CSV table of C-alpha atoms in Angstrom, one decimal:
chain,number,residue,atom,x,y,z
A,20,MET,CA,-278.7,-47.5,96.8
A,21,PRO,CA,-277.3,-49.4,99.8
A,22,SER,CA,-274.7,-52.1,98.9
A,23,SER,CA,-275.4,-54.4,101.9
A,24,THR,CA,-278.3,-55.6,103.9
A,25,SER,CA,-280.0,-52.8,105.8
A,26,SER,CA,-280.0,-52.8,109.6
A,27,PRO,CA,-283.3,-52.7,111.5
A,28,VAL,CA,-282.5,-49.1,112.5
A,29,SER,CA,-282.0,-47.8,108.9
A,30,SER,CA,-284.6,-50.0,107.1
A,31,PRO,CA,-287.9,-48.5,106.2
A,32,LEU,CA,-289.4,-51.9,107.1
A,33,ALA,CA,-288.5,-51.6,110.7
A,34,GLY,CA,-291.6,-51.9,112.8
A,35,LYS,CA,-293.8,-52.3,109.7
A,36,LEU,CA,-296.1,-55.2,109.0
A,37,VAL,CA,-295.2,-57.3,106.0
A,38,ALA,CA,-297.8,-59.9,104.8
A,39,VAL,CA,-296.1,-62.7,103.0
A,40,PHE,CA,-298.4,-65.1,101.1
A,41,GLY,CA,-296.8,-68.6,100.7
A,42,GLY,CA,-294.3,-67.6,103.3
A,43,THR,CA,-293.8,-71.0,104.8
A,44,GLY,CA,-292.2,-72.6,101.8
A,45,TYR,CA,-288.5,-73.1,101.0
A,46,ILE,CA,-287.9,-69.6,99.7
A,47,GLY,CA,-290.2,-68.1,102.3
A,48,ASN,CA,-287.8,-69.3,105.0
A,49,TYR,CA,-285.0,-67.1,103.6
A,50,VAL,CA,-287.4,-64.2,103.0
A,51,ALA,CA,-288.6,-64.3,106.5
A,52,GLN,CA,-285.1,-64.3,108.0
A,53,GLY,CA,-284.1,-61.4,105.8
A,54,LEU,CA,-287.2,-59.3,106.8
A,55,LEU,CA,-286.9,-60.2,110.5
A,56,SER,CA,-283.3,-59.1,110.5
A,57,ARG,CA,-284.5,-55.7,109.2
A,58,GLY,CA,-286.9,-55.3,112.2
A,59,ALA,CA,-290.1,-55.9,110.2
A,60,ARG,CA,-293.1,-57.5,111.7
A,61,LEU,CA,-294.2,-60.6,109.7
A,62,ARG,CA,-297.5,-62.2,109.0
A,63,LEU,CA,-296.8,-65.5,107.1
A,64,ALA,CA,-300.1,-66.5,105.4
A,65,SER,CA,-300.1,-70.1,104.1
A,66,ARG,CA,-302.1,-73.3,103.8
A,67,ALA,CA,-299.6,-74.9,106.1
A,68,PRO,CA,-298.5,-72.2,108.7
A,69,ALA,CA,-297.1,-74.9,111.1
A,70,LYS,CA,-294.2,-75.4,108.6
A,71,ALA,CA,-292.8,-72.0,109.8
A,72,GLN,CA,-292.6,-72.9,113.5
A,73,SER,CA,-288.8,-73.1,113.2
A,74,LEU,CA,-288.7,-69.4,112.5
A,75,LYS,CA,-290.1,-68.4,115.9
A,76,PRO,CA,-286.8,-68.4,117.8
A,77,LEU,CA,-285.5,-65.8,115.3
A,78,ALA,CA,-288.3,-63.3,116.0
A,79,ASN,CA,-288.8,-61.0,119.0
A,80,LEU,CA,-292.1,-61.2,120.9
A,81,GLY,CA,-294.9,-60.3,118.7
A,82,GLN,CA,-292.7,-60.0,115.6
A,83,LEU,CA,-294.0,-63.1,113.8
A,84,GLN,CA,-297.5,-64.2,113.2
A,85,LEU,CA,-298.5,-67.4,111.4
A,86,MET,CA,-301.9,-67.4,109.7
A,87,PRO,CA,-303.8,-70.2,107.8
A,88,CYS,CA,-304.7,-68.8,104.4
A,89,ASP,CA,-306.0,-70.0,101.0
A,90,VAL,CA,-304.8,-67.4,98.6
A,91,THR,CA,-307.6,-68.2,96.1
A,92,ASN,CA,-310.1,-67.3,98.8
A,93,GLU,CA,-310.8,-63.5,98.8
A,94,ALA,CA,-312.0,-63.5,102.4
A,95,HIS,CA,-308.8,-65.2,103.5
A,96,VAL,CA,-306.7,-62.7,101.5
A,97,ALA,CA,-308.5,-59.8,103.1
A,98,ALA,CA,-307.9,-61.1,106.6
A,99,ALA,CA,-304.2,-61.7,105.9
A,100,LEU,CA,-303.9,-58.1,104.7
A,101,GLU,CA,-305.5,-56.5,107.7
A,102,GLY,CA,-303.1,-53.7,108.9
A,103,ALA,CA,-300.4,-54.7,106.5
A,104,ASP,CA,-297.9,-52.0,105.2
A,105,TYR,CA,-296.1,-54.2,102.7
A,106,VAL,CA,-297.0,-57.4,100.8
A,107,VAL,CA,-295.1,-60.2,99.1
A,108,ASN,CA,-296.7,-63.0,97.1
A,109,LEU,CA,-294.5,-66.1,96.9
A,110,VAL,CA,-297.2,-68.6,96.1
A,111,GLY,CA,-296.2,-71.0,93.3
A,112,ALA,CA,-296.8,-74.6,92.3
A,113,PHE,CA,-296.3,-77.0,89.4
A,114,ALA,CA,-299.5,-78.9,90.0
A,115,GLY,CA,-303.1,-78.1,90.7
A,116,ASP,CA,-305.3,-75.4,89.3
A,117,LEU,CA,-302.5,-73.0,88.2
A,118,VAL,CA,-304.9,-70.6,86.6
A,119,LYS,CA,-306.5,-69.9,90.0
A,120,LEU,CA,-303.4,-70.3,92.1
A,121,THR,CA,-300.7,-68.5,90.1
A,122,GLY,CA,-302.8,-66.6,87.5
A,123,GLU,CA,-305.9,-65.2,89.3
A,124,ALA,CA,-304.8,-65.1,92.9
A,125,PRO,CA,-302.0,-62.5,92.3
A,126,GLY,CA,-304.7,-60.2,91.0
A,127,THR,CA,-306.8,-60.8,94.1
A,128,VAL,CA,-303.8,-60.0,96.4
A,129,ALA,CA,-302.9,-56.9,94.3
A,130,ARG,CA,-306.5,-55.5,94.3
A,131,ALA,CA,-306.9,-56.0,98.0
A,132,SER,CA,-303.5,-54.5,98.7
A,133,ALA,CA,-304.3,-51.4,96.5
A,134,GLU,CA,-307.6,-50.9,98.3
A,135,ARG,CA,-305.8,-50.9,101.7
A,136,GLY,CA,-303.1,-48.4,100.6
A,137,VAL,CA,-300.2,-50.9,100.9
A,138,THR,CA,-296.9,-49.1,100.4
A,139,ALA,CA,-295.2,-51.8,98.2
A,140,LEU,CA,-296.0,-55.1,96.6
A,141,VAL,CA,-293.6,-57.7,95.3
A,142,GLN,CA,-294.9,-60.5,93.0
A,143,ILE,CA,-292.7,-63.5,92.6
A,144,SER,CA,-292.8,-64.9,89.1
A,145,ALA,CA,-290.2,-67.0,87.3
A,146,ILE,CA,-287.8,-66.7,84.3
A,147,GLY,CA,-289.7,-68.1,81.4
A,148,ALA,CA,-293.1,-66.7,82.3
A,149,ASP,CA,-294.9,-66.5,79.0
A,150,ALA,CA,-298.6,-66.2,78.1
A,151,ALA,CA,-297.9,-68.3,74.9
A,152,SER,CA,-296.0,-71.0,76.6
A,153,PRO,CA,-297.0,-74.7,76.1
A,154,THR,CA,-296.7,-75.2,79.9
A,155,ALA,CA,-299.4,-74.3,82.4
A,156,TYR,CA,-296.8,-73.2,84.8
A,157,ALA,CA,-295.3,-70.5,82.6
A,158,ARG,CA,-298.7,-69.3,81.4
A,159,GLY,CA,-299.9,-69.1,85.0
A,160,LYS,CA,-296.9,-67.0,86.0
A,161,ALA,CA,-297.4,-64.6,83.1
A,162,MET,CA,-301.1,-64.3,84.0
A,163,GLY,CA,-300.1,-63.6,87.6
A,164,GLU,CA,-297.7,-60.8,86.5
A,165,ALA,CA,-300.3,-59.2,84.3
A,166,ASN,CA,-303.0,-59.3,86.9
A,167,ALA,CA,-300.8,-58.0,89.7
A,168,LEU,CA,-299.7,-55.0,87.6
A,169,ALA,CA,-303.2,-54.3,86.4
A,170,ALA,CA,-304.4,-53.9,90.0
A,171,PHE,CA,-301.2,-52.5,91.5
A,172,PRO,CA,-299.1,-50.8,88.8
A,173,THR,CA,-296.2,-50.0,91.1
A,174,ALA,CA,-295.8,-53.7,92.0
A,175,THR,CA,-292.3,-55.1,91.5
A,176,ILE,CA,-292.1,-58.3,89.5
A,177,LEU,CA,-289.2,-60.6,90.4
A,178,ARG,CA,-288.4,-63.6,88.1
A,179,PRO,CA,-285.9,-65.9,89.7
A,180,SER,CA,-284.2,-68.7,87.8
A,181,ILE,CA,-284.0,-72.0,89.6
A,182,VAL,CA,-283.3,-71.2,93.3
A,183,PHE,CA,-280.6,-73.1,95.1
A,184,GLY,CA,-279.8,-73.4,98.8
A,185,LYS,CA,-278.5,-75.8,101.4
A,186,ASP,CA,-281.8,-77.8,101.7
A,187,ASP,CA,-283.2,-77.2,98.2
A,188,GLN,CA,-285.0,-79.8,96.1
A,189,PHE,CA,-282.8,-79.3,93.1
A,190,ILE,CA,-279.1,-79.7,94.0
A,191,ASN,CA,-280.0,-82.2,96.7
A,192,LEU,CA,-282.1,-84.3,94.4
A,193,PHE,CA,-279.1,-84.9,92.1
A,194,ALA,CA,-276.7,-85.2,95.0
A,195,GLY,CA,-278.7,-88.1,96.4
A,196,MET,CA,-278.7,-89.9,93.1
A,197,ILE,CA,-275.0,-89.3,92.5
A,198,GLU,CA,-274.2,-90.7,96.0
A,199,LEU,CA,-276.0,-93.9,95.2
A,200,LEU,CA,-275.7,-94.7,91.5
A,201,PRO,CA,-272.5,-95.3,89.5
A,202,VAL,CA,-274.1,-94.4,86.2
A,203,LEU,CA,-276.7,-91.7,85.9
A,204,PRO,CA,-278.8,-90.3,83.0
A,205,VAL,CA,-278.7,-86.5,82.5
A,206,PHE,CA,-281.8,-84.9,81.0
A,207,GLY,CA,-281.4,-81.8,79.0
A,208,PRO,CA,-277.6,-82.1,79.3
A,209,GLU,CA,-276.9,-78.9,77.3
A,210,ALA,CA,-279.6,-76.8,78.9
A,211,LYS,CA,-278.1,-73.7,80.5
A,212,LEU,CA,-279.2,-72.7,84.0
A,213,GLN,CA,-278.4,-69.5,85.8
A,214,LEU,CA,-278.9,-70.8,89.3
A,215,VAL,CA,-279.6,-68.1,91.9
A,216,HIS,CA,-279.0,-68.4,95.6
A,217,ALA,CA,-282.0,-68.2,97.9
A,218,ASP,CA,-280.3,-65.4,100.0
A,219,ASP,CA,-280.0,-63.3,96.9
A,220,VAL,CA,-283.7,-63.7,96.0
A,221,ALA,CA,-284.6,-62.8,99.6
A,222,GLU,CA,-282.4,-59.7,99.5
A,223,ALA,CA,-284.0,-58.6,96.2
A,224,ILE,CA,-287.4,-58.9,97.8
A,225,ALA,CA,-286.4,-56.9,100.8
A,226,ARG,CA,-284.8,-54.1,98.7
A,227,ALA,CA,-287.9,-53.9,96.4
A,228,LEU,CA,-290.0,-53.4,99.5
A,229,GLU,CA,-287.7,-50.9,101.0
A,230,HIS,CA,-287.3,-48.8,97.8
A,231,PRO,CA,-290.6,-48.9,95.8
A,232,GLU,CA,-289.6,-45.5,94.3
A,233,LEU,CA,-286.6,-47.2,92.6
A,234,HIS,CA,-288.1,-50.7,91.9
A,235,GLY,CA,-291.8,-50.2,91.7
A,236,GLY,CA,-293.4,-51.1,88.3
A,237,LYS,CA,-290.2,-52.8,87.1
A,238,THR,CA,-289.5,-56.5,86.3
A,239,TYR,CA,-286.2,-58.0,87.3
A,240,GLU,CA,-284.8,-61.4,86.2
A,241,LEU,CA,-282.8,-63.0,89.0
A,242,GLY,CA,-279.9,-65.2,88.0
A,243,GLY,CA,-276.5,-66.1,89.5
A,244,PRO,CA,-273.1,-65.1,88.0
A,245,GLU,CA,-272.7,-68.3,86.0
A,246,GLN,CA,-274.6,-70.1,83.2
A,247,LEU,CA,-274.1,-73.8,83.9
A,248,SER,CA,-275.3,-76.7,81.7
A,249,MET,CA,-277.1,-79.6,83.4
A,250,MET,CA,-274.2,-81.9,82.6
A,251,GLU,CA,-271.8,-79.5,84.3
A,252,ILE,CA,-273.9,-79.2,87.4
A,253,HIS,CA,-273.9,-83.0,87.7
A,254,ARG,CA,-270.2,-83.1,87.3
A,255,ARG,CA,-269.6,-80.4,89.9
A,256,ILE,CA,-271.8,-82.2,92.4
A,257,ALA,CA,-269.9,-85.5,91.8
A,258,ALA,CA,-266.5,-83.7,92.2
A,259,ALA,CA,-267.7,-82.0,95.4
A,260,GLN,CA,-268.6,-85.5,96.8
A,261,GLY,CA,-265.2,-86.9,95.7
A,262,ARG,CA,-266.9,-89.5,93.5
A,263,LYS,CA,-266.3,-90.6,90.0
A,264,ARG,CA,-269.5,-91.2,88.1
A,265,THR,CA,-270.5,-91.9,84.5
A,266,PHE,CA,-273.1,-89.5,83.2
A,267,LEU,CA,-275.2,-90.4,80.1
A,268,ALA,CA,-276.6,-87.5,78.0
A,269,MET,CA,-280.2,-88.4,77.3
A,270,PRO,CA,-281.8,-87.6,73.9
A,271,ASP,CA,-284.8,-85.2,74.0
A,272,GLY,CA,-287.2,-88.0,73.0
A,273,VAL,CA,-286.2,-90.2,75.9
A,274,SER,CA,-286.3,-87.3,78.3
A,275,ALA,CA,-289.8,-86.3,77.2
A,276,THR,CA,-291.1,-89.9,77.5
A,277,PHE,CA,-289.6,-90.2,81.0
A,278,ALA,CA,-291.2,-86.9,82.1
A,279,ALA,CA,-294.6,-88.2,80.9
A,280,LEU,CA,-294.5,-91.2,83.2
A,281,PRO,CA,-296.3,-91.0,86.5
A,282,GLY,CA,-294.3,-90.9,89.7
A,283,THR,CA,-291.1,-89.6,88.1
A,284,PRO,CA,-289.1,-86.7,89.8
A,285,MET,CA,-289.6,-84.5,86.7
A,286,SER,CA,-293.0,-83.6,85.3
A,287,ARG,CA,-293.8,-82.9,81.6
A,288,ASP,CA,-294.0,-79.1,82.3
A,289,GLN,CA,-290.7,-79.2,84.2
A,290,TRP,CA,-289.0,-81.0,81.2
A,291,THR,CA,-290.5,-78.5,78.7
A,292,LEU,CA,-289.2,-75.6,80.8
A,293,LEU,CA,-285.8,-77.2,81.3
A,294,LYS,CA,-285.1,-77.8,77.6
A,295,PRO,CA,-284.6,-74.1,76.6
A,296,GLY,CA,-282.8,-73.5,79.9
A,297,SER,CA,-283.3,-70.8,82.5
A,298,THR,CA,-281.1,-67.7,82.1
A,299,VAL,CA,-281.5,-64.0,82.4
A,300,ALA,CA,-282.6,-62.5,79.1
A,301,PRO,CA,-280.1,-60.1,77.4
A,302,GLY,CA,-280.9,-56.5,78.5
A,303,ALA,CA,-283.1,-57.5,81.3
A,304,LEU,CA,-282.8,-55.8,84.7
A,305,GLY,CA,-281.2,-58.1,87.2
A,306,LEU,CA,-279.6,-58.4,90.7
A,307,ALA,CA,-276.8,-56.0,89.8
A,308,ASP,CA,-279.4,-53.3,89.1
A,309,MET,CA,-280.6,-53.8,92.6
A,310,GLY,CA,-277.1,-53.4,94.0
A,311,ILE,CA,-276.8,-57.1,94.8
A,312,LYS,CA,-273.7,-59.2,94.0
A,313,ALA,CA,-274.9,-62.7,93.0
A,314,LYS,CA,-273.4,-65.7,94.8
A,315,PRO,CA,-272.0,-68.5,92.7
A,316,LEU,CA,-272.8,-72.2,93.4
A,317,GLY,CA,-269.1,-72.9,93.9
A,318,LEU,CA,-269.1,-70.8,97.0
A,319,PHE,CA,-271.2,-73.4,98.9
A,320,LEU,CA,-271.1,-76.7,97.1
A,321,ASP,CA,-268.1,-78.3,98.7
A,322,LYS,CA,-269.5,-77.6,102.2
A,323,TRP,CA,-273.0,-78.8,101.3
A,324,MET,CA,-271.8,-82.1,99.8
A,325,LEU,CA,-270.1,-83.0,103.1
A,326,ARG,CA,-273.0,-85.2,104.1
A,327,TYR,CA,-272.9,-87.1,100.8
A,328,ARG,CA,-269.2,-88.0,101.0
A,329,LYS,CA,-268.2,-91.6,101.7
A,330,HIS,CA,-266.2,-90.7,104.8
A,331,GLY,CA,-267.8,-87.4,105.7
A,332,ARG,CA,-265.4,-84.4,105.8
A,333,PHE,CA,-262.4,-86.6,105.3
A,334,GLY,CA,-263.8,-88.5,102.4
A,335,ALA,CA,-263.1,-86.3,99.4
A,336,ALA,CA,-259.6,-85.4,100.4
A,337,ASN,CA,-258.7,-89.1,101.1
A,338,GLU,CA,-260.2,-90.3,97.9
A,339,ARG,CA,-258.4,-87.7,95.8
A,340,ALA,CA,-255.2,-88.4,97.5
A,341,LYS,CA,-255.4,-92.2,97.0
A,342,GLY,CA,-256.9,-91.9,93.5
A,343,GLN,CA,-259.7,-94.3,94.5
A,344,LYS,CA,-262.6,-94.9,92.3
A,345,ASP,CA,-265.9,-94.8,94.1
């Protein structure tokens, strides 16, 4: 198995058409870049294809196609799969009709892919997918896995933990709050998270497509090299900003009540999923089994927190040197 990203010349994806459903979202941006670098032709099928306009300069003439698509519409799915050699389904959500979107739609994509003789299919799920879960999100993901495999038995199922990256909505959510507030509540302070870098998820998708003989029909749980508690994540972000903050561990009852309120940054399902944490299950196949060395959060955090520091790139060093309290 290759130990680094394949070149366009050596990749089986070079010149082939990869249809990516939900490819204009946050993770889709990383996936698209990884596949374009391998010489693949991409068709990004999404409800909002205009969101991927920034990818056009990275593609050669005719290498990237943007297509409007409702993944719950069979005719739309069929059109998006026309001529496709490989397929990735990235579609996910925390709200809306999750039975249709993340439960039934993967089966529609898988059936249409099988009918067209697609070489490989990757279905993106999530750690914690569980048909018996109290959350619609986890139940939908479990249903999607089952439906995808029923129609396309050699599909590769990838279950990422929380995905982090420079412009994510997880690290940056807390970073913005830490920048502004001297005292912050921490929900699920002891919950362990195995954050995984978006590049590593994109690489796993590419390798699953390139080598269906190795990865087809298997399920991989994708997590980073560390298990960090929510409290530790908050403290690391504050340290990277050069700020001293007071963090208050919130009892579960308070957290649950907060999550039930409208307009809060955390939904009830998100709280329910956060409480047990998001880590790779013991014995599960993971990134290492795909030949990928997971990147730790610490490799990037100091650089990413530059924009949140009081005096930019000089702020953290100056504040530490002077022992200031910010």
